[in-house]
Amino acid sequence: MLVFGYLGPIIRRKCPEGFVLTEWTRQRYGTAGMLFLSFLTLVTLFLYMVAELSAIGQVVSTLTGLDGLPVVIVQCVVTTIYTSLGGFKISFLTDVIQGGMVVGLIIIATITIGVKTEIKTELIDSSGLTKANLLGWQLLYILPVAVLTNDFFLSNFWLRTFSSKTDKDLRVGVTMAMVVILCVLTLVGCTGLIAAWSGAWPGDPPQAGSLAFFALLEQLPSWVVGIVLVMVVSLSTAAFDSLQSAMVSSASNDLFRNRLNIWYIRVFVVLVIVPVVVLALKAPSVLQIFLISDLVSSAAVPVLCLGLVPQFWFWRGFEFVVGTLGGILTVFIFGACYYGDAHRGARLILLEEGLYAQDWSVFGAFVAAPVGGLIWGFIALACRVGFQFAKARITGGRFDALDRPLDHVRPLSSDGEVVEETISTDAGKFF
């Protein structure tokens, strides 16, 4: 979350008219680079919508024993109606409600779990959760890389970043968010331990680890379960409407340059919800959905962010696209070499064996993606510069592949805060 407080002001100064990351990408890497990032962004939002509906369906089934499909359908209908009528402003309002729901959920869960849950000490050692393990050490690298890079693809975060009044407001906002999220994740994360040590998880029949928190709550009095269910549905609705708003904004701006009537875009999002619901009902693992998106973002974001470094003025959209695709290809190459099987190497891109493979495959994939992306990006740079140099020599034209774009700086003032706006006179180039 803190990265938006650091990179947000930099990107806003470079692209003051933007409101999503793809606007800066178009300015820096050209239309082709922007469309490539837009595709990755829309796919990420799609996967997040699938994960959100899959999660709420599983939670409803766990807490009530009922089919979660009716809840999923009602949620989609309700969010579609009020986001269509209220736009992104209504999403801001639901975020405030979401924050209150999170606090309420944590308070109620903390008190009732502390009072009603009994830890069975014999389960502590047998669970093995207090002992070091390979995956635990691997996650110290995997999770920061996965979450940090994937947040770049979430347009709902960039909409909030660009809409902040000043850089100070942005830094204060992300700092407050970081503190709250840290507390929430710590408390909710610990419930996994409590669920295992109280015997609530894995349960009978065994539940997925992602549902350990709700398996624990299921053991509490029915009135607590009822309150929690209402809060969880409200939380899911608030998150889902932000994803819908972000998809509308991204599609309208990136694909149609805001020239197409917004209602056509909203109809498109409504149509997208149909496959979202279908996939959510069939999704085997919420975690796997997130990990696929994380792996792609870890290949794309490092080569994308090199364009923010002033010393890399020569970095173009060609390097960004080739580097991203090369990073994904590197995961396949690593998997094929690691397993000695090309088919399993291809399956590693989709992480079909999950995070808990008990080997170095997932860790290696998250190393191969960013490192391979950078390597392929520099290979693409060498090929592009070599081609343009040869072309200039053959045709007698000017070799301008390494020319620095001309920038000028304009001072601005916002609520007493002096900032600078850097405006490039050279349009973004793909090649």
Tab-separated table of C-alpha atoms in Angstrom, residues 14-401:
chain	number	residue	atom	x	y	z
A	14	LYS	CA	4.585	12.978	-15.249
A	15	CYS	CA	0.955	12.498	-16.312
A	16	PRO	CA	-1.151	15.218	-14.616
A	17	GLU	CA	-4.188	14.574	-16.829
A	18	GLY	CA	-4.302	10.845	-16.062
A	19	PHE	CA	-6.470	8.936	-13.655
A	20	VAL	CA	-5.275	5.340	-14.196
A	21	LEU	CA	-1.816	3.849	-14.744
A	22	THR	CA	-2.514	3.119	-18.399
A	23	GLU	CA	-2.666	6.863	-19.118
A	24	TRP	CA	0.956	7.256	-18.050
A	25	THR	CA	1.820	4.089	-19.982
A	26	ARG	CA	0.351	5.573	-23.167
A	27	GLN	CA	2.335	8.765	-22.624
A	28	ARG	CA	5.557	6.865	-21.920
A	29	TYR	CA	5.332	3.757	-24.132
A	30	GLY	CA	2.844	4.683	-26.845
A	31	THR	CA	-0.595	3.354	-27.698
A	32	ALA	CA	0.535	-0.242	-28.305
A	33	GLY	CA	2.214	-0.438	-24.889
A	34	MET	CA	-0.859	1.096	-23.258
A	35	LEU	CA	-3.208	-1.405	-24.906
A	36	PHE	CA	-0.995	-4.278	-23.753
A	37	LEU	CA	-1.079	-3.040	-20.139
A	38	SER	CA	-4.807	-2.394	-20.444
A	39	PHE	CA	-5.341	-6.002	-21.499
A	40	LEU	CA	-3.368	-7.238	-18.480
A	41	THR	CA	-5.313	-4.844	-16.234
A	42	LEU	CA	-8.716	-5.977	-17.477
A	43	VAL	CA	-7.720	-9.642	-17.146
A	44	THR	CA	-6.563	-8.976	-13.571
A	45	LEU	CA	-9.824	-7.223	-12.690
A	46	PHE	CA	-11.715	-10.123	-14.248
A	47	LEU	CA	-9.805	-12.655	-12.143
A	48	TYR	CA	-10.349	-10.577	-8.994
A	49	MET	CA	-14.087	-10.505	-9.689
A	50	VAL	CA	-14.050	-14.292	-10.108
A	51	ALA	CA	-12.128	-14.685	-6.853
A	52	GLU	CA	-14.474	-12.324	-4.980
A	53	LEU	CA	-17.620	-14.188	-6.026
A	54	SER	CA	-15.992	-17.576	-5.493
A	55	ALA	CA	-14.978	-16.555	-1.981
A	56	ILE	CA	-18.402	-15.240	-0.955
A	57	GLY	CA	-20.067	-18.375	-2.339
A	58	GLN	CA	-17.757	-20.610	-0.299
A	59	VAL	CA	-18.209	-18.500	2.841
A	60	VAL	CA	-22.021	-18.635	2.625
A	61	SER	CA	-21.891	-22.398	2.105
A	62	THR	CA	-19.521	-22.833	5.057
A	63	LEU	CA	-21.502	-20.675	7.499
A	64	THR	CA	-25.031	-21.727	6.525
A	65	GLY	CA	-24.720	-24.997	4.620
A	66	LEU	CA	-26.818	-23.448	1.829
A	67	ASP	CA	-26.004	-23.005	-1.845
A	68	GLY	CA	-24.073	-19.760	-2.337
A	69	LEU	CA	-25.291	-19.181	-5.915
A	70	PRO	CA	-28.405	-17.087	-5.004
A	71	VAL	CA	-26.271	-14.761	-2.871
A	72	VAL	CA	-23.737	-14.392	-5.695
A	73	ILE	CA	-26.468	-13.513	-8.230
A	74	VAL	CA	-28.171	-11.003	-5.924
A	75	GLN	CA	-24.827	-9.361	-5.172
A	76	CYS	CA	-24.065	-8.977	-8.887
A	77	VAL	CA	-27.506	-7.488	-9.617
A	78	VAL	CA	-27.408	-5.026	-6.715
A	79	THR	CA	-23.860	-3.768	-7.348
A	80	THR	CA	-24.514	-3.418	-11.085
A	81	ILE	CA	-27.614	-1.288	-10.465
A	82	TYR	CA	-26.138	1.166	-7.987
A	83	THR	CA	-22.736	1.508	-9.684
A	84	SER	CA	-24.521	2.217	-12.985
A	85	LEU	CA	-26.597	4.948	-11.352
A	86	GLY	CA	-24.014	6.392	-8.969
A	87	GLY	CA	-20.714	5.814	-10.784
A	88	PHE	CA	-17.421	5.875	-8.932
A	89	LYS	CA	-18.698	8.228	-6.212
A	90	ILE	CA	-20.950	5.505	-4.864
A	91	SER	CA	-17.919	3.201	-4.739
A	92	PHE	CA	-16.167	5.720	-2.470
A	93	LEU	CA	-19.236	5.720	-0.217
A	94	THR	CA	-19.323	1.939	0.032
A	95	ASP	CA	-15.614	1.989	0.905
A	96	VAL	CA	-16.474	4.022	4.011
A	97	ILE	CA	-19.150	1.473	4.902
A	98	GLN	CA	-16.658	-1.299	4.179
A	99	GLY	CA	-14.178	0.217	6.618
A	100	GLY	CA	-16.826	0.294	9.350
A	101	MET	CA	-17.787	-3.291	8.609
A	102	VAL	CA	-14.169	-4.432	8.857
A	103	VAL	CA	-13.779	-2.801	12.261
A	104	GLY	CA	-17.084	-4.259	13.451
A	105	LEU	CA	-16.226	-7.721	12.168
A	106	ILE	CA	-12.815	-7.690	13.843
A	107	ILE	CA	-14.191	-6.465	17.184
A	108	ILE	CA	-17.011	-9.020	17.290
A	109	ALA	CA	-14.794	-11.860	16.110
A	110	THR	CA	-12.008	-11.001	18.566
A	111	ILE	CA	-14.316	-10.852	21.580
A	112	THR	CA	-16.396	-13.917	20.776
A	113	ILE	CA	-13.433	-16.050	19.743
A	114	GLY	CA	-11.596	-15.041	22.918
A	115	VAL	CA	-14.584	-15.929	25.097
A	116	LYS	CA	-16.014	-18.982	23.356
A	117	THR	CA	-13.072	-20.773	21.727
A	118	GLU	CA	-11.135	-23.397	23.657
A	119	ILE	CA	-7.588	-24.207	22.559
A	120	LYS	CA	-6.659	-27.882	22.707
A	121	THR	CA	-3.004	-27.809	23.711
A	122	GLU	CA	-2.326	-31.291	22.333
A	123	LEU	CA	-3.094	-30.004	18.840
A	124	ILE	CA	-0.424	-27.291	18.947
A	125	ASP	CA	2.594	-29.566	18.512
A	126	SER	CA	0.819	-32.032	16.237
A	127	SER	CA	-0.249	-29.248	13.841
A	128	GLY	CA	3.363	-28.345	13.115
A	129	LEU	CA	2.365	-24.688	12.697
A	130	THR	CA	4.900	-23.440	15.250
A	131	LYS	CA	7.799	-25.081	13.432
A	132	ALA	CA	9.806	-23.586	10.590
A	133	ASN	CA	9.109	-24.998	7.131
A	134	LEU	CA	10.281	-24.486	3.571
A	135	LEU	CA	7.134	-22.719	2.368
A	136	GLY	CA	7.262	-20.255	5.250
A	137	TRP	CA	10.725	-19.076	4.243
A	138	GLN	CA	9.758	-18.980	0.572
A	139	LEU	CA	6.738	-16.786	1.299
A	140	LEU	CA	9.017	-14.085	2.718
A	141	TYR	CA	9.935	-13.483	-0.919
A	142	ILE	CA	6.857	-14.701	-2.823
A	143	LEU	CA	4.173	-12.665	-1.054
A	144	PRO	CA	5.844	-9.204	-1.185
A	145	VAL	CA	6.702	-9.650	-4.871
A	146	ALA	CA	3.276	-11.049	-5.745
A	147	VAL	CA	1.160	-8.513	-3.865
A	148	LEU	CA	3.328	-5.469	-4.632
A	149	THR	CA	3.420	-6.034	-8.387
A	150	ASN	CA	-0.208	-7.120	-8.678
A	151	ASP	CA	-1.475	-3.944	-7.024
A	152	PHE	CA	-0.170	-2.058	-10.076
A	153	PHE	CA	-2.851	-3.782	-12.150
A	154	LEU	CA	-5.720	-2.726	-9.886
A	155	SER	CA	-7.251	0.371	-11.460
A	156	ASN	CA	-9.413	0.989	-8.375
A	157	PHE	CA	-6.198	1.783	-6.431
A	158	TRP	CA	-4.937	4.128	-9.154
A	159	LEU	CA	-8.289	5.902	-9.333
A	160	ARG	CA	-7.910	6.742	-5.652
A	161	THR	CA	-4.253	7.682	-6.107
A	162	PHE	CA	-4.978	10.189	-8.869
A	163	SER	CA	-8.074	11.575	-7.135
A	164	SER	CA	-6.244	12.629	-3.930
A	165	LYS	CA	-6.107	16.423	-3.568
A	166	THR	CA	-2.412	16.702	-2.680
A	167	ASP	CA	0.625	14.449	-2.350
A	168	LYS	CA	0.439	14.917	1.416
A	169	ASP	CA	-3.164	13.696	1.493
A	170	LEU	CA	-2.119	10.684	-0.557
A	171	ARG	CA	0.756	9.819	1.789
A	172	VAL	CA	-1.434	10.236	4.872
A	173	GLY	CA	-4.173	8.116	3.314
A	174	VAL	CA	-1.934	5.197	2.329
A	175	THR	CA	-0.184	5.295	5.713
A	176	MET	CA	-3.493	5.053	7.548
A	177	ALA	CA	-4.588	2.276	5.207
A	178	MET	CA	-1.338	0.400	5.795
A	179	VAL	CA	-1.757	0.529	9.584
A	180	VAL	CA	-5.376	-0.648	9.434
A	181	ILE	CA	-4.605	-3.432	6.951
A	182	LEU	CA	-1.645	-4.594	9.034
A	183	CYS	CA	-3.866	-4.899	12.125
A	184	VAL	CA	-6.663	-6.642	10.223
A	185	LEU	CA	-4.356	-9.142	8.506
A	186	THR	CA	-2.585	-9.923	11.771
A	187	LEU	CA	-5.832	-10.608	13.616
A	188	VAL	CA	-7.516	-12.513	10.794
A	189	GLY	CA	-4.305	-14.415	10.026
A	190	CYS	CA	-4.012	-15.614	13.615
A	191	THR	CA	-7.474	-17.149	13.425
A	192	GLY	CA	-5.992	-19.813	11.159
A	193	LEU	CA	-3.785	-20.931	14.033
A	194	ILE	CA	-6.688	-20.785	16.492
A	195	ALA	CA	-8.950	-22.743	14.138
A	196	ALA	CA	-6.370	-25.516	13.799
A	197	TRP	CA	-5.577	-25.616	17.517
A	198	SER	CA	-9.232	-25.663	18.568
A	199	GLY	CA	-10.138	-28.454	16.167
A	200	ALA	CA	-12.499	-26.270	14.095
A	201	TRP	CA	-10.297	-26.738	11.039
A	202	PRO	CA	-9.975	-28.755	8.817
A	203	GLY	CA	-13.368	-30.024	9.971
A	204	ASP	CA	-15.549	-32.783	8.564
A	205	PRO	CA	-15.621	-32.742	5.616
A	206	PRO	CA	-12.225	-30.996	5.403
A	207	GLN	CA	-12.370	-27.324	4.402
A	208	ALA	CA	-9.867	-25.314	2.394
A	209	GLY	CA	-7.314	-23.397	4.448
A	210	SER	CA	-8.703	-20.107	3.133
A	211	LEU	CA	-11.937	-20.858	4.990
A	212	ALA	CA	-10.311	-21.558	8.378
A	213	PHE	CA	-11.492	-18.191	9.760
A	214	PHE	CA	-15.108	-18.948	8.871
A	215	ALA	CA	-14.843	-22.555	10.028
A	216	LEU	CA	-13.865	-21.114	13.398
A	217	LEU	CA	-16.742	-18.636	13.421
A	218	GLU	CA	-19.153	-21.447	12.564
A	219	GLN	CA	-18.508	-22.897	16.042
A	220	LEU	CA	-19.754	-19.690	17.686
A	221	PRO	CA	-23.363	-18.879	18.711
A	222	SER	CA	-25.833	-18.507	15.845
A	223	TRP	CA	-26.381	-14.775	16.465
A	224	VAL	CA	-22.659	-14.190	15.934
A	225	VAL	CA	-22.749	-16.229	12.730
A	226	GLY	CA	-25.705	-14.147	11.516
A	227	ILE	CA	-23.953	-10.827	12.166
A	228	VAL	CA	-20.737	-12.046	10.587
A	229	LEU	CA	-22.597	-13.274	7.504
A	230	VAL	CA	-24.215	-9.861	6.984
A	231	MET	CA	-20.868	-8.108	7.413
A	232	VAL	CA	-19.042	-10.466	5.049
A	233	VAL	CA	-21.645	-10.014	2.317
A	234	SER	CA	-21.429	-6.226	2.772
A	235	LEU	CA	-17.634	-6.392	2.565
A	236	SER	CA	-17.757	-8.489	-0.571
A	237	THR	CA	-20.295	-6.152	-2.174
A	238	ALA	CA	-18.143	-3.083	-1.449
A	239	ALA	CA	-15.089	-4.770	-2.941
A	240	PHE	CA	-16.990	-6.054	-5.977
A	241	ASP	CA	-18.438	-2.649	-6.886
A	242	SER	CA	-14.928	-1.135	-6.837
A	243	LEU	CA	-13.797	-3.784	-9.311
A	244	GLN	CA	-16.801	-3.076	-11.530
A	245	SER	CA	-16.123	0.681	-11.462
A	246	ALA	CA	-12.451	0.107	-12.226
A	247	MET	CA	-13.281	-2.129	-15.186
A	248	VAL	CA	-15.708	0.455	-16.601
A	249	SER	CA	-13.142	3.253	-16.219
A	250	SER	CA	-10.291	1.219	-17.713
A	251	ALA	CA	-12.289	-0.058	-20.681
A	252	SER	CA	-13.811	3.345	-21.445
A	253	ASN	CA	-10.519	5.230	-21.240
A	254	ASP	CA	-8.067	2.712	-22.678
A	255	LEU	CA	-10.052	1.049	-25.427
A	256	PHE	CA	-12.327	3.883	-26.555
A	257	ARG	CA	-10.583	7.054	-25.278
A	258	ASN	CA	-13.862	7.999	-23.525
A	259	ARG	CA	-15.555	8.571	-26.893
A	260	LEU	CA	-18.035	5.732	-26.493
A	261	ASN	CA	-21.197	6.275	-24.473
A	262	ILE	CA	-20.535	5.084	-20.920
A	263	TRP	CA	-23.715	2.980	-20.945
A	264	TYR	CA	-22.283	0.760	-23.673
A	265	ILE	CA	-19.303	0.085	-21.424
A	266	ARG	CA	-21.577	-0.704	-18.494
A	267	VAL	CA	-23.543	-3.140	-20.638
A	268	PHE	CA	-20.224	-4.758	-21.550
A	269	VAL	CA	-19.367	-5.142	-17.844
A	270	VAL	CA	-22.801	-6.658	-17.203
A	271	LEU	CA	-22.157	-9.211	-19.957
A	272	VAL	CA	-18.732	-9.983	-18.466
A	273	ILE	CA	-20.385	-10.841	-15.145
A	274	VAL	CA	-21.969	-13.952	-16.711
A	275	PRO	CA	-18.641	-15.782	-17.304
A	276	VAL	CA	-17.413	-14.384	-13.985
A	277	VAL	CA	-20.247	-16.160	-12.136
A	278	VAL	CA	-19.742	-19.374	-14.099
A	279	LEU	CA	-16.006	-19.479	-13.397
A	280	ALA	CA	-16.541	-18.499	-9.742
A	281	LEU	CA	-18.758	-21.543	-9.240
A	282	LYS	CA	-16.165	-23.825	-10.849
A	283	ALA	CA	-13.015	-22.212	-9.420
A	284	PRO	CA	-11.146	-24.871	-7.430
A	285	SER	CA	-9.099	-22.398	-5.399
A	286	VAL	CA	-9.350	-18.674	-4.750
A	287	LEU	CA	-5.646	-18.642	-3.970
A	288	GLN	CA	-4.762	-20.153	-7.351
A	289	ILE	CA	-6.735	-17.416	-9.139
A	290	PHE	CA	-4.754	-14.738	-7.345
A	291	LEU	CA	-1.427	-16.491	-7.906
A	292	ILE	CA	-1.917	-16.687	-11.695
A	293	SER	CA	-2.508	-12.933	-11.795
A	294	ASP	CA	0.440	-12.360	-9.437
A	295	LEU	CA	2.802	-14.343	-11.657
A	296	VAL	CA	1.910	-12.284	-14.740
A	297	SER	CA	2.255	-8.996	-12.844
A	298	SER	CA	5.653	-9.997	-11.436
A	299	ALA	CA	6.868	-10.401	-15.025
A	300	ALA	CA	5.364	-7.117	-16.254
A	301	VAL	CA	5.851	-4.540	-13.496
A	302	PRO	CA	9.691	-4.531	-13.246
A	303	VAL	CA	10.114	-3.841	-16.984
A	304	LEU	CA	7.252	-1.326	-16.837
A	305	CYS	CA	8.765	0.655	-13.952
A	306	LEU	CA	12.134	1.081	-15.656
A	307	GLY	CA	10.371	3.805	-17.627
A	308	LEU	CA	10.115	5.843	-14.401
A	309	VAL	CA	13.915	5.978	-14.064
A	310	PRO	CA	15.250	9.146	-15.793
A	311	GLN	CA	18.447	7.344	-16.847
A	312	PHE	CA	16.353	4.883	-18.888
A	313	TRP	CA	14.899	7.454	-21.299
A	314	PHE	CA	15.741	5.051	-24.136
A	315	TRP	CA	13.417	2.342	-22.754
A	316	ARG	CA	10.463	1.859	-25.120
A	317	GLY	CA	7.179	0.001	-25.273
A	318	PHE	CA	8.786	-2.747	-27.353
A	319	GLU	CA	11.036	-3.655	-24.427
A	320	PHE	CA	8.071	-3.552	-22.031
A	321	VAL	CA	5.926	-5.943	-24.096
A	322	VAL	CA	8.735	-8.334	-25.063
A	323	GLY	CA	10.082	-8.317	-21.507
A	324	THR	CA	6.672	-9.207	-20.035
A	325	LEU	CA	6.049	-12.027	-22.501
A	326	GLY	CA	9.645	-13.169	-22.048
A	327	GLY	CA	9.168	-13.304	-18.275
A	328	ILE	CA	6.199	-15.632	-18.706
A	329	LEU	CA	8.185	-17.716	-21.205
A	330	THR	CA	11.019	-17.916	-18.666
A	331	VAL	CA	8.610	-19.472	-16.149
A	332	PHE	CA	7.848	-22.176	-18.709
A	333	ILE	CA	11.551	-22.706	-19.419
A	334	PHE	CA	12.301	-22.956	-15.700
A	335	GLY	CA	9.415	-25.375	-15.122
A	336	ALA	CA	10.419	-27.584	-18.054
A	337	CYS	CA	14.016	-27.758	-16.778
A	338	TYR	CA	13.014	-28.197	-13.125
A	339	TYR	CA	10.536	-30.991	-13.794
A	340	GLY	CA	12.239	-32.375	-16.892
A	341	ASP	CA	8.800	-32.232	-18.522
A	342	ALA	CA	7.560	-29.522	-20.907
A	343	HIS	CA	3.911	-30.251	-20.092
A	344	ARG	CA	4.443	-29.700	-16.358
A	345	GLY	CA	6.472	-26.608	-17.195
A	346	ALA	CA	3.464	-25.184	-19.034
A	347	ARG	CA	1.196	-26.087	-16.119
A	348	LEU	CA	3.502	-24.155	-13.798
A	349	ILE	CA	2.430	-20.917	-15.525
A	350	LEU	CA	-1.107	-21.639	-14.278
A	351	LEU	CA	0.245	-22.910	-10.938
A	352	GLU	CA	-2.065	-25.905	-11.204
A	353	GLU	CA	-0.239	-27.699	-8.397
A	354	GLY	CA	-0.927	-24.755	-6.099
A	355	LEU	CA	1.213	-22.876	-3.641
A	356	TYR	CA	1.703	-25.853	-1.315
A	357	ALA	CA	3.801	-27.945	-3.659
A	358	GLN	CA	6.449	-28.577	-0.966
A	359	ASP	CA	9.272	-27.966	-3.428
A	360	TRP	CA	11.007	-25.030	-5.159
A	361	SER	CA	8.690	-24.845	-8.178
A	362	VAL	CA	6.512	-21.882	-7.109
A	363	PHE	CA	9.439	-19.997	-5.615
A	364	GLY	CA	11.418	-20.558	-8.800
A	365	ALA	CA	8.478	-19.339	-10.905
A	366	PHE	CA	8.296	-16.054	-8.980
A	367	VAL	CA	12.050	-15.599	-9.391
A	368	ALA	CA	12.031	-16.520	-13.076
A	369	ALA	CA	9.199	-14.132	-13.975
A	370	PRO	CA	10.769	-10.769	-12.933
A	371	VAL	CA	14.390	-11.750	-13.633
A	372	GLY	CA	13.487	-13.293	-16.977
A	373	GLY	CA	11.365	-10.262	-17.829
A	374	LEU	CA	14.290	-7.899	-17.290
A	375	ILE	CA	16.682	-10.124	-19.242
A	376	TRP	CA	14.302	-10.402	-22.206
A	377	GLY	CA	13.662	-6.662	-21.991
A	378	PHE	CA	17.360	-5.880	-22.403
A	379	ILE	CA	17.614	-8.438	-25.218
A	380	ALA	CA	14.712	-6.648	-26.924
A	381	LEU	CA	16.488	-3.312	-26.373
A	382	ALA	CA	19.659	-4.604	-28.029
A	383	CYS	CA	17.687	-6.010	-30.984
A	384	ARG	CA	15.699	-2.790	-31.451
A	385	VAL	CA	18.724	-0.499	-31.245
A	386	GLY	CA	20.701	-2.793	-33.553
A	387	PHE	CA	17.880	-2.856	-36.096
A	388	GLN	CA	17.409	0.909	-36.034
A	389	PHE	CA	21.161	1.483	-36.317
A	390	ALA	CA	21.416	-0.834	-39.323
A	391	LYS	CA	18.373	0.799	-40.905
A	392	ALA	CA	19.883	4.283	-40.444
A	393	ARG	CA	23.170	3.166	-42.010
A	394	ILE	CA	21.460	1.506	-44.979
A	395	THR	CA	18.954	4.279	-45.715
A	396	GLY	CA	21.216	7.161	-44.741
A	397	GLY	CA	18.650	8.357	-42.213
A	398	ARG	CA	19.299	9.710	-38.734
A	399	PHE	CA	19.865	7.236	-35.877
A	400	ASP	CA	17.619	8.483	-33.049
A	401	ALA	CA	17.013	5.313	-31.013
